[in-house]
Coordinates of C-alpha atoms in Angstrom, one line a residue:
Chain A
X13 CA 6.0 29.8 16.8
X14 CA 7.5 28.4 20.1
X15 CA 4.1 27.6 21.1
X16 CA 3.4 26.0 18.2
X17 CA 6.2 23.8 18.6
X18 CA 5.4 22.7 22.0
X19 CA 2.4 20.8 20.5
X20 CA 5.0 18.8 18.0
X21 CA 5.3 15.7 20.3
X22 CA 1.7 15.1 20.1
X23 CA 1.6 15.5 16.4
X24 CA 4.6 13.4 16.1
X25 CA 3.1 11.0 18.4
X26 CA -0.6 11.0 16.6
X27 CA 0.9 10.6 13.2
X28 CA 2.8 7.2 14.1
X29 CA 0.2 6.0 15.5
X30 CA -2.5 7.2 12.7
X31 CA -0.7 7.4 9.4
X32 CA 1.7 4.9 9.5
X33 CA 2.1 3.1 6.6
X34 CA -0.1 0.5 7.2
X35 CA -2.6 2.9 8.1
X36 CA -2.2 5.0 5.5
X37 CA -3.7 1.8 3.0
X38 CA -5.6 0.3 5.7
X39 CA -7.6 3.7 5.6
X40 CA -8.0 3.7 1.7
X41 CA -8.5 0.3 1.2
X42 CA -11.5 0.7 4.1
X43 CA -12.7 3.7 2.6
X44 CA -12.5 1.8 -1.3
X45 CA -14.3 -1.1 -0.1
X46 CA -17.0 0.0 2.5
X47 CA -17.1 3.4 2.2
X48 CA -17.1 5.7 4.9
X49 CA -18.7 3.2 7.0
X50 CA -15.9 2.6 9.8
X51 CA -16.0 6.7 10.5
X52 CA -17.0 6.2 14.0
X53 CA -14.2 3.4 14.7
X54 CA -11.4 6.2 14.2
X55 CA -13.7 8.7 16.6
X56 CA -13.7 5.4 19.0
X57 CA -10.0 5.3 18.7
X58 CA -9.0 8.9 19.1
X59 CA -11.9 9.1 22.1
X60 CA -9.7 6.5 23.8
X61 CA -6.0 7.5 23.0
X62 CA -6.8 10.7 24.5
X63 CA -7.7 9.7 27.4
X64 CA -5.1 7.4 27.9
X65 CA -2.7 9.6 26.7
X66 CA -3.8 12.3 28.6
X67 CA -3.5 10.3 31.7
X68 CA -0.3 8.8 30.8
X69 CA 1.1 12.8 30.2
X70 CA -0.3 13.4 33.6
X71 CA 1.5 10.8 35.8
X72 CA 5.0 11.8 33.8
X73 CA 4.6 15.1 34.3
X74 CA 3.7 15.0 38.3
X75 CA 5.9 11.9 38.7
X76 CA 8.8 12.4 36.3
X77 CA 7.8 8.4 35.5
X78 CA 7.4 7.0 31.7
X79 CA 4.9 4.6 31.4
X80 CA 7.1 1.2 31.2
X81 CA 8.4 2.2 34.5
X82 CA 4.8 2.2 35.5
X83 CA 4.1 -1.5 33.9
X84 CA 6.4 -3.1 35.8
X85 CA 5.8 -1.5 39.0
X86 CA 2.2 -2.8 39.2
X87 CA 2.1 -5.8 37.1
X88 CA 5.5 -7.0 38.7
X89 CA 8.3 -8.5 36.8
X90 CA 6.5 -11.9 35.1
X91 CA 3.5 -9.9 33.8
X92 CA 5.5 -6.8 32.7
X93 CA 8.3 -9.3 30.9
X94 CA 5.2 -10.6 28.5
X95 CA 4.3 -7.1 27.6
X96 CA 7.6 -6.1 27.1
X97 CA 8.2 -9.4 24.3
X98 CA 4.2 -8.5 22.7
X99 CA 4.9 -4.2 22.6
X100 CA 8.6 -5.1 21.7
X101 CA 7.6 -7.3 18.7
X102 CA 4.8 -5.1 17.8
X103 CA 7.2 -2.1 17.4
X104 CA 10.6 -4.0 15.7
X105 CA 7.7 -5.3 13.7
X106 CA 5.9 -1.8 12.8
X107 CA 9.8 -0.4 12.7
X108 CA 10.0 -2.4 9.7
X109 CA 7.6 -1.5 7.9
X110 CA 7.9 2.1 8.2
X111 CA 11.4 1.3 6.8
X112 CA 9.8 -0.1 4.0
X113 CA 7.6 2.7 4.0
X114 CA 9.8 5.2 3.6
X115 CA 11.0 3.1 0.7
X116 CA 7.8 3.1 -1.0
X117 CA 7.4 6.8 -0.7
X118 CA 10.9 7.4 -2.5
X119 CA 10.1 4.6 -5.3
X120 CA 7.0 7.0 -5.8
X121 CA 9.0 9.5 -6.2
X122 CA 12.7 7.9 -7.9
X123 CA 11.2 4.8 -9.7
X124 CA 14.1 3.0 -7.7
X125 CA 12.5 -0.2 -6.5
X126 CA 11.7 0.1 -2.5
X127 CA 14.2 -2.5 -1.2
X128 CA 17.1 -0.5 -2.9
X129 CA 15.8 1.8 -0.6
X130 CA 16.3 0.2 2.5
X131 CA 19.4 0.0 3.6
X132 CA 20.1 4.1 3.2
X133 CA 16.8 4.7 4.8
X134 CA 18.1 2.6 7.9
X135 CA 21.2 3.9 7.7
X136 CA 20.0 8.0 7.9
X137 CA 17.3 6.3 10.4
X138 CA 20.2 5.4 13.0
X139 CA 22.4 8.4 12.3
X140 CA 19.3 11.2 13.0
X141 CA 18.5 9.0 16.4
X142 CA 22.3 9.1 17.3
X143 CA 23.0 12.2 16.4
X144 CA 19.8 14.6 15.8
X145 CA 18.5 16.8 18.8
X146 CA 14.9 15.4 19.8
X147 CA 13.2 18.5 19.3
X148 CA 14.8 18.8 16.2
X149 CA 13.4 15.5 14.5
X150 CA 10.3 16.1 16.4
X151 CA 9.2 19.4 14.9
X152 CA 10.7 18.7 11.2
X153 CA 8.7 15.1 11.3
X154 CA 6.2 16.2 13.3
X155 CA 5.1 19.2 11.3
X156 CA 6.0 17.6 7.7
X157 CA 3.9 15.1 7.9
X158 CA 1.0 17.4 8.3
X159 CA 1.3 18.4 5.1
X160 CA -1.1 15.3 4.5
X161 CA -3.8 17.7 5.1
X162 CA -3.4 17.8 1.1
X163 CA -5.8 15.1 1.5
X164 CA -8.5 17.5 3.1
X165 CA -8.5 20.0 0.3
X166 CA -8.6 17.5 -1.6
X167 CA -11.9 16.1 -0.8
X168 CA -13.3 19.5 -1.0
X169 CA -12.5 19.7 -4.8
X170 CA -13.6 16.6 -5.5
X171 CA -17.3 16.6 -6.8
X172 CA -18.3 14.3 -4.0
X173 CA -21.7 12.6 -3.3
X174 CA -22.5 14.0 0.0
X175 CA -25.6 12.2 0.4
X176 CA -24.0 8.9 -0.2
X177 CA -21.4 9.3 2.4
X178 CA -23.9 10.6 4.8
X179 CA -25.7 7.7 4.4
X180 CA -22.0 5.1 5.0
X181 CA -21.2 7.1 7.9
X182 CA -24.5 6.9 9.8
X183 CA -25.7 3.2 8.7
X184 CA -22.6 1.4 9.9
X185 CA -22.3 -2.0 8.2
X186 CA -20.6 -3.7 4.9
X187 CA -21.9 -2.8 1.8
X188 CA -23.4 -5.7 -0.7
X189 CA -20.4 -7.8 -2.1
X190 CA -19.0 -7.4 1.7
X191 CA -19.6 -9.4 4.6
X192 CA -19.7 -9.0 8.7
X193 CA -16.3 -10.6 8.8
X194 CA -14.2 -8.3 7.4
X195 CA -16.0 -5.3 8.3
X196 CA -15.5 -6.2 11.7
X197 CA -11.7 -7.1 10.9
X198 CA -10.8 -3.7 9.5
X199 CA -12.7 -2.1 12.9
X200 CA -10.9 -4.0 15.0
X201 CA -7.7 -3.1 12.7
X202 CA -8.4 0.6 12.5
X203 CA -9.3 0.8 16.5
X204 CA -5.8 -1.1 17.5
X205 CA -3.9 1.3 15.4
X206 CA -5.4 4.1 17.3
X207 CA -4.2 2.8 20.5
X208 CA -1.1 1.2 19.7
X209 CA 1.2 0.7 22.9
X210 CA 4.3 2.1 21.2
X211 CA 2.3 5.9 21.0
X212 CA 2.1 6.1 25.1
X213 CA 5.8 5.0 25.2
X214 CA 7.2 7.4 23.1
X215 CA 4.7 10.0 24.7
X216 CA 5.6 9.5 28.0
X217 CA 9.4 9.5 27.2
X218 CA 9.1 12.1 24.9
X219 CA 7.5 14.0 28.1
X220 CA 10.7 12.8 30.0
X221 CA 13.3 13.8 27.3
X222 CA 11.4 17.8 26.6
X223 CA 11.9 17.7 31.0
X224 CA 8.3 17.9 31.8
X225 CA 7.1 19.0 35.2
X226 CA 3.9 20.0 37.0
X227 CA 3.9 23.2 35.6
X228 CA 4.0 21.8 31.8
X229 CA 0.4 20.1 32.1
X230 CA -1.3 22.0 30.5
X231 CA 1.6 21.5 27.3
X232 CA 0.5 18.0 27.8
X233 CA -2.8 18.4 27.6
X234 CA -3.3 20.6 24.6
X235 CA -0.5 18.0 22.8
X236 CA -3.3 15.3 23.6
X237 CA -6.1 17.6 22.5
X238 CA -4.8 18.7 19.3
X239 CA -2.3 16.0 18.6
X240 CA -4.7 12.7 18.5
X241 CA -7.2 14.1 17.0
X242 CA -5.2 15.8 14.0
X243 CA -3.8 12.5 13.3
X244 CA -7.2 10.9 13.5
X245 CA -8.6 13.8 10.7
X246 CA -5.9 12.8 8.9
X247 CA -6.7 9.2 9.0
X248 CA -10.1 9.8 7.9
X249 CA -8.9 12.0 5.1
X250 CA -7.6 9.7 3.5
X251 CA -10.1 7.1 3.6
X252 CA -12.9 10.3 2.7
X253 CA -11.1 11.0 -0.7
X254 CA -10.4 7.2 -0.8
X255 CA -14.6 6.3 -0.6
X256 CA -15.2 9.3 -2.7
X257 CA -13.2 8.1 -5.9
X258 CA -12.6 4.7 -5.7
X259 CA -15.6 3.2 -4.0
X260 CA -18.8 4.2 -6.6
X261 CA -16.1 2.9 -9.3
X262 CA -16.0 -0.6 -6.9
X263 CA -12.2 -0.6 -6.9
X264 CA -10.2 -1.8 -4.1
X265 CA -7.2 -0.4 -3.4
X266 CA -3.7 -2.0 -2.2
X267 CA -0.8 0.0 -3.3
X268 CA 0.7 3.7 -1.9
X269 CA 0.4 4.6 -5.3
X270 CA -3.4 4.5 -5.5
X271 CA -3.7 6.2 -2.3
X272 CA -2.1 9.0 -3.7
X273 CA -4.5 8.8 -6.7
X274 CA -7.0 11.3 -5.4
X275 CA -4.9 14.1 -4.8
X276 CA -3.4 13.7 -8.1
X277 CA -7.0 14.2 -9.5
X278 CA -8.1 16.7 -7.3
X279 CA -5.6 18.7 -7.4
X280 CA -2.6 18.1 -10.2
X281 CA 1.4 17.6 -9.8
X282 CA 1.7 19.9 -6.5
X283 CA -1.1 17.6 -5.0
X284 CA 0.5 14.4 -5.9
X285 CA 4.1 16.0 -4.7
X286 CA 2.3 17.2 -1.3
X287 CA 1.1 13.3 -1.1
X288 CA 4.5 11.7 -1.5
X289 CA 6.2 14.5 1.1
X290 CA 3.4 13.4 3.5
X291 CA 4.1 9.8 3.2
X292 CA 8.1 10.3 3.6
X293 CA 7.4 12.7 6.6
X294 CA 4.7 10.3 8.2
X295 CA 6.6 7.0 7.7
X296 CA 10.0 8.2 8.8
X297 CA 8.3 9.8 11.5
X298 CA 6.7 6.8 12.6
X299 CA 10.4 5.0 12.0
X300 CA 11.5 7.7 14.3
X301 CA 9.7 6.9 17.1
X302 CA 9.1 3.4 16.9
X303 CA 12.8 3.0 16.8
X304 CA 13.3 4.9 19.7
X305 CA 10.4 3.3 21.5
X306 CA 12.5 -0.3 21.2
X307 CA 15.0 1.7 23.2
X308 CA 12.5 3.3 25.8
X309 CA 10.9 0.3 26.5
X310 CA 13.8 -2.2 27.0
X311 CA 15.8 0.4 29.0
X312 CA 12.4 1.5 31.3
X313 CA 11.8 -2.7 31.7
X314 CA 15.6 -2.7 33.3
X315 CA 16.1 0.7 34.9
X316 CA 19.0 1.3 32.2
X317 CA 19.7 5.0 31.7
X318 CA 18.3 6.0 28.3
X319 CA 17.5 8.9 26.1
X320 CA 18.4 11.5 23.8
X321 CA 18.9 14.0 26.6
X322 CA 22.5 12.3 27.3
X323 CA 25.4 11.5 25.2
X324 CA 25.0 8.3 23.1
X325 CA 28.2 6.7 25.3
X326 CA 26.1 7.4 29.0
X327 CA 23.0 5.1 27.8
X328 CA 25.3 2.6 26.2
X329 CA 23.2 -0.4 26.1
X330 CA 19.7 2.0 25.5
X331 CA 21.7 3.0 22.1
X332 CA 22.6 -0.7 21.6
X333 CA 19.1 -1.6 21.6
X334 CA 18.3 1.1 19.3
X335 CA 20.4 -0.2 16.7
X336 CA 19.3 -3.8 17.1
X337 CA 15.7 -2.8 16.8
X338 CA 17.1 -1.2 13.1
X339 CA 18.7 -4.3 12.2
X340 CA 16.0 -6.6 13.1
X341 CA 13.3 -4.3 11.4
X342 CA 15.7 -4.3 8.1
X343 CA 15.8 -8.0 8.6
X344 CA 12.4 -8.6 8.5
X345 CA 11.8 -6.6 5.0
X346 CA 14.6 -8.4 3.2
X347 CA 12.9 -11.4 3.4
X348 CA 11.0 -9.4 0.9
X349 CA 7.3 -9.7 2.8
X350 CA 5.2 -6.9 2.0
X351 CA 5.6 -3.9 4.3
X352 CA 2.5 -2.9 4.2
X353 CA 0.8 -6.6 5.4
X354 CA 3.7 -6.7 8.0
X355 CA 1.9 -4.0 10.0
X356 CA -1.4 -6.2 10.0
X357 CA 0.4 -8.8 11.5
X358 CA 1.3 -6.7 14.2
X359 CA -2.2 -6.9 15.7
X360 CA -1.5 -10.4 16.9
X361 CA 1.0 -9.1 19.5
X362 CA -0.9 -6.0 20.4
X363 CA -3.6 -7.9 21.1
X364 CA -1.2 -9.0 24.4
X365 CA 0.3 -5.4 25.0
X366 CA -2.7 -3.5 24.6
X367 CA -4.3 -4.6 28.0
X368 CA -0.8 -4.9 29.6
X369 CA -0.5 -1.2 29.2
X370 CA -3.4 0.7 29.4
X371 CA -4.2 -1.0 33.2
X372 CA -1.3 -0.4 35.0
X373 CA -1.4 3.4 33.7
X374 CA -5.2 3.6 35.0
X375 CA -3.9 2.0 38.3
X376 CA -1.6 4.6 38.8
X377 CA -3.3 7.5 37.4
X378 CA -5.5 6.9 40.9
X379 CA -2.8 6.8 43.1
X380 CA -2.5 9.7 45.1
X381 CA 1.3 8.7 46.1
X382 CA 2.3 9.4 42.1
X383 CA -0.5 12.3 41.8
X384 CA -1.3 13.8 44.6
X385 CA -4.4 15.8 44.0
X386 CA -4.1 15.3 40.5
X387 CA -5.5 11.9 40.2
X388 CA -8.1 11.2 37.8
X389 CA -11.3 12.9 37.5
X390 CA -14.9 10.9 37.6
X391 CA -14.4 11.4 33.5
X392 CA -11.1 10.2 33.2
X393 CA -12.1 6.9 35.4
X394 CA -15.5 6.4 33.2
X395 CA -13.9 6.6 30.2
X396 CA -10.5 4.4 31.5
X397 CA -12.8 1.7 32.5
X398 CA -14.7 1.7 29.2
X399 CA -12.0 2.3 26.9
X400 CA -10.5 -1.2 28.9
X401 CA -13.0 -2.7 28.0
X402 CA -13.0 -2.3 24.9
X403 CA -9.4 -3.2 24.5
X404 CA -10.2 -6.5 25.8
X405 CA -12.8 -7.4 23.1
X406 CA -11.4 -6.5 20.4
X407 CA -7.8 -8.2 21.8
X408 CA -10.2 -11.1 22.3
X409 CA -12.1 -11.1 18.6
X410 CA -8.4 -10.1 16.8
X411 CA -6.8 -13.4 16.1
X412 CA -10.6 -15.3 15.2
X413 CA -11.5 -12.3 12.7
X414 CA -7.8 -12.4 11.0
X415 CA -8.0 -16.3 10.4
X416 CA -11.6 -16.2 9.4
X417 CA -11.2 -13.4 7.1
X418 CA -7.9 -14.1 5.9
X419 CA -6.3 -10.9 6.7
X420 CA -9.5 -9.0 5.4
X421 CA -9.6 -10.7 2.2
X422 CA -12.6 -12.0 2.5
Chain B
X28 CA 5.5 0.4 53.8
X29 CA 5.5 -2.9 51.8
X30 CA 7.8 -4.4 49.9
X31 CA 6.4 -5.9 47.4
X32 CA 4.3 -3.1 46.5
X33 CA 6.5 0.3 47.5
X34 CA 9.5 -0.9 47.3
X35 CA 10.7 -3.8 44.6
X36 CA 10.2 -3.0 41.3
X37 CA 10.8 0.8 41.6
X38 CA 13.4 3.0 39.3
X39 CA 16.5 4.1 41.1
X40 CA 17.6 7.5 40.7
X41 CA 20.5 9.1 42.4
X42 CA 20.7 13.0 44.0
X43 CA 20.8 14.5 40.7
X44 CA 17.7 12.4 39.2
X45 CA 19.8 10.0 36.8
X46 CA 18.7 6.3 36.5
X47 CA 20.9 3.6 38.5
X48 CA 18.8 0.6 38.1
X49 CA 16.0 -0.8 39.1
X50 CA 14.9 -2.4 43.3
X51 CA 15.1 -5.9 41.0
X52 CA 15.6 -7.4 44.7
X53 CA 15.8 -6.7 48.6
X54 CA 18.5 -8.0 50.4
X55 CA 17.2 -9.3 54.1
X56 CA 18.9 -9.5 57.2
X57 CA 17.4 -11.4 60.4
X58 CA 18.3 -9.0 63.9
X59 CA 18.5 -11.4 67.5
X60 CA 14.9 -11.8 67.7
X61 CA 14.3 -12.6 64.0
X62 CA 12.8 -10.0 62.8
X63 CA 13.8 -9.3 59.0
X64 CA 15.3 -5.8 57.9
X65 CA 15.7 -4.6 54.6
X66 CA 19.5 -4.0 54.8
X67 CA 20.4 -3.7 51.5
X68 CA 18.5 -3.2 47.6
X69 CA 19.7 -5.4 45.0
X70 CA 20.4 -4.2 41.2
X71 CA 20.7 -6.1 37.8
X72 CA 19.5 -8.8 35.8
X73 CA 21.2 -11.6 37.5
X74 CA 19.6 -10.6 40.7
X75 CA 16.2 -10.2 38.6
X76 CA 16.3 -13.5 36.9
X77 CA 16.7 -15.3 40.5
X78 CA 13.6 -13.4 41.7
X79 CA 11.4 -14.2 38.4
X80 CA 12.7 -17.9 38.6
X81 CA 11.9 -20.9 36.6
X82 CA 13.2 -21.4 33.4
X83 CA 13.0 -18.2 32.3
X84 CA 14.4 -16.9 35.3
X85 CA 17.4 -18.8 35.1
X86 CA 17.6 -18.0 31.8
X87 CA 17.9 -14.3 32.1
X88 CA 19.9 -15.0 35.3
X89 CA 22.3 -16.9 33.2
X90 CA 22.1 -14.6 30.4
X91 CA 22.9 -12.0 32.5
X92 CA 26.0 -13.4 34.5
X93 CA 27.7 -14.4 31.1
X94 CA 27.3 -10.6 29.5
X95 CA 28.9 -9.8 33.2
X96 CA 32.1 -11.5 32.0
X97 CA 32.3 -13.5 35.8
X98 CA 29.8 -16.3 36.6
X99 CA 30.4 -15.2 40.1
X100 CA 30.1 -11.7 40.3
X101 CA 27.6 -10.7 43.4
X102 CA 24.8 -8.3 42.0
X103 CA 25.3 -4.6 42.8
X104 CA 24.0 -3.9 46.7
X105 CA 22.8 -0.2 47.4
X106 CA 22.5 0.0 51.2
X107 CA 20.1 1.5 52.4
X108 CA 21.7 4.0 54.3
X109 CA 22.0 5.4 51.0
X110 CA 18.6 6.0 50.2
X111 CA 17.1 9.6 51.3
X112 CA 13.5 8.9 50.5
X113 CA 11.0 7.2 48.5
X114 CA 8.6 8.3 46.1
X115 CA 7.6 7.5 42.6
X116 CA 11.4 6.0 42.9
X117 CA 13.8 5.3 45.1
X118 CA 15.6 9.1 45.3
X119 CA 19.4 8.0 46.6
X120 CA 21.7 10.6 48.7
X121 CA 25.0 10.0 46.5
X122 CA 25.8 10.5 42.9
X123 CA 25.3 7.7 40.5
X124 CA 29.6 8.2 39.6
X125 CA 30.2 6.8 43.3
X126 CA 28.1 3.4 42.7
X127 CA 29.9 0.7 40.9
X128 CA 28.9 0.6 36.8
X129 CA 26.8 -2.3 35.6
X130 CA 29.4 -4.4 33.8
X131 CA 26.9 -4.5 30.0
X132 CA 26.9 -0.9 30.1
X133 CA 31.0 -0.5 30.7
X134 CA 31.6 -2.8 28.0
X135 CA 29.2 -1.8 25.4
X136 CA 30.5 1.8 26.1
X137 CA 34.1 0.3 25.3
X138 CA 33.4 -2.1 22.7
X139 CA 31.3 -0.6 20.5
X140 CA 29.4 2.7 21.1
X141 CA 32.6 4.7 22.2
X142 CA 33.8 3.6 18.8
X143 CA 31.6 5.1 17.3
X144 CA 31.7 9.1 15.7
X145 CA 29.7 11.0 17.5
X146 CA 29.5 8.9 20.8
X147 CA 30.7 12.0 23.4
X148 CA 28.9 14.4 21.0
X149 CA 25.7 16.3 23.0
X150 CA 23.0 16.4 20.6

């Protein structure tokens, strides 16, 4: 059991990155619309997280240093400051709409409109991150929100067309009634949520708060190995089930509710209960540790002291921040936008942080005065350089394909 | 060593491994012949700002001298007799309780999060 644990940062990790709520519909309504057609995208995106992540649990393990430390050290103060405002808004941002998330998942279950919600779901939000131990909210998140796997049986008793998905998967492209455009918009969507900036933050200082050394790299490996790509099986459960009931009936899909629809059908009450649990689980644990990553990264940008490992009053302002990041998110949903659009809106400011990030942590996962004899491996460098590249285009096509496509409508 | 890329910029951390800031500037002193020496490194957002410059600079600079509660308070100075060596930080010889408390942190800790139930709690 205890080594089961030890892989719950990666899950935790994984899931908000993954199944956040705007993943969660961002993956149905893909797999409604076009099928199983963006597949590969979310193998792209867990090839990539992997390898960063994997590097980024390497340098904090060997060099007890998170990855904002790293930003700032080889970008310099400037550089580092605009990453900090693009991760920072991208995280208050996706903070949120997990908040509203959580909401949605309780209306599912209470019939009690979503912004009722919100101000208790903030308020338990701030009192498990003051209070809670962090391997406490890490397993119970971590591990409930797996029970999304309800999604996977599910798609095995569904009388699915496996020819028809065969043929999505492997001819990658939009459907008739779809165009270029927005095919290319949800890839671009689906890859960035894959590599969010916020997941190697709360990695990294999760490494820091569990008191990772050299010895614990192989703990940080096999949290990569199993963590990412749980969270990306996940992912693509939902938009499987999603392509296998709604998209022969053409039916698009925008709400929680009719991502839930399949388990429902597949498998009764207990499936659509197991689908509600999942979404609580996975949003709040995506609350959890984008709230905490506002802390991290602020607190890592100035050298504050931070973390759960102390007592709230010896990382004053790193607490401080915490709770800002809470009220901001709140603020943001009591305008009454729609939490699940506010996470596409994120992209915009990823597009900034993405490269911001992932450089300086393949910079430093070469130097031999961080690493020693650990530094990267021909692999890891291949794979670094690609996976940067990648980053840039689609950082580069982001903001065209969301004004041309109107967020993916088409 | 260089500065720029060894030295400014790194985390802090004192004997027992907690944070004390970050190198956010170097404090240079010019011997008889006019050499420079790094005498001294300096800590906080004031002395950050000043380094970033610009507008933005002096707006975190200012920022950062009014949350100090004096406009003239010097930023903190860690001398460097005081550091043992450097790695992937800056590892200090003393305890972090011996060096002066950034003046946000004190008064946050009084004002509101002390206040707070829970605040000495370990979790």
């Amino acid at each position: 059991m205890k080594r089961f644990l030890a892989i719950a940062l990666g899950i935790l990790t994984a899931i908000g990155g993954f199944v956040d709520i705007g993943d969660i519909v961002a993956n149905a309504e893909a797999g409604a619309r076009f099928g199983i057609a963006h597949a590969w995208v979310l193998l792209v995106g867990v090839i990539g997280i992997c390898a960063y992540a994997e590097m980024a649990g390497r340098v904090t393990a060997v060099s007890g240093r998170p990855v904002f430390d790293l930003v700032r050290e080889r970008l310099g103060p400037r550089v580092a400051l605009a990453n900090l405002a693009g991760s920072l808004l991208v995280t208050v941002l996706t903070l949120g709409a997990e908040i509203g998330g959580v909401g949605l998942a309780l209306q599912l279950a209470t019939s009690v409109d979503y912004l009722l919600w919100v101000p208790v779901v903030a308020f338990v939000l701030w009192a498990a991150l003051w209070r809670a131990k962090f391997s406490v909210l890490e397993n119970i998140f971590g591990l409930t929100g797996l029970v999304l796997i309800v999604f996977v049986i599910a798609f095995f008793r569904l009388p699915a067309d496996y020819s028809s998905l065969w043929q999505q998967a492997s001819h990658p492209g939009p459907p008739t009634g779809e165009d270029w455009g927005t095919y290319w918009f949800f890839a671009v969507a689906l890859f960035a949520s894959a590599l969010t900036p916020y997941e190697v933050f709360f990695f990294s200082s999760g490494a820091v708060e569990e008191r990772w050394s050299s010895k614990d790299l192989l703990t940080s490996r096999i949290n990569v190995f199993v963590g990412f790509p749980l969270g990306g099986l996940l992912a693509f459960a939902l938009m499987l089930t999603s392509a296998t009931v709604f998209h022969p009936l053409s039916m698009s899909v925008d709400t929680l509710s009719q991502v839930a629809m399949p388990a429902a059908i597949a498998l009764g009450k207990l499936g659509l209960a197991a689908a509600i649990l999942g979404f609580f689980a996975a949003t709040f644990g995506a609350a959890m540790e984008t709230g905490l990553s506002t802390g991290y990264t602020v607190a890592q940008y100035f050298g504050w002291t931070w973390g759960k490992l102390r007592r709230p009053r010896n990382a004053a302002r790193f607490h401080t921040v915490v709770m800002i990041g809470i009220l901001a998110g709140v603020g943001v949903l009591m305008t009454t936008i729609d939490p699940i659009q506010l996470t596409e809106y994120t992209l915009v400011f990823s597009a900034v942080a993405l490269p911001l990030t992932y450089l300086p942590i393949l910079v430093v996962a070469n130097d031999r005065g961080y690493l020693g004899n650990r530094v990267n491996g021909r692999l890891a460098n291949t794979l670094g350089v690609i996976y940067l590249l990648i980053v840039f285009a689609a950082a580069i096509a982001a903001i065209p394909l969301m004004l041309t496509t109107r967020m993916g409508g088409g | 060593m260089l500065i720029g890329f060894d030295l400014l910029d790194r985390q802090i951390i004192d004997r027992d491994g907690a944070p004390v800031g970050k190198v956010d500037d170097v404090e240079l002193t010019y011997d008889d012949t006019g050499t420079p020496h790094v005498t001294a490194l300096l800590l906080g957002q004031a002395a950050l700002g000043d380094r970033i410059g610009g507008l933005l600079g002096r707006c975190i600079a200012g920022t950062a001298r009014r949350l100090s509660g004096s406009l003239d308070r010097p930023p903190m100075r860690i001398s460097v007799d005081l550091i043992d060596h450097v790695d992937s930080a800056v590892n200090l010889t003393v305890n972090r309780a011996l060096l002066q408390d950034p003046p946000l942190e004190t008064w946050l800790r009084d004002h509101l999060i002390q206040r707070i139930p829970g605040a000495t709690h370990e979790s």
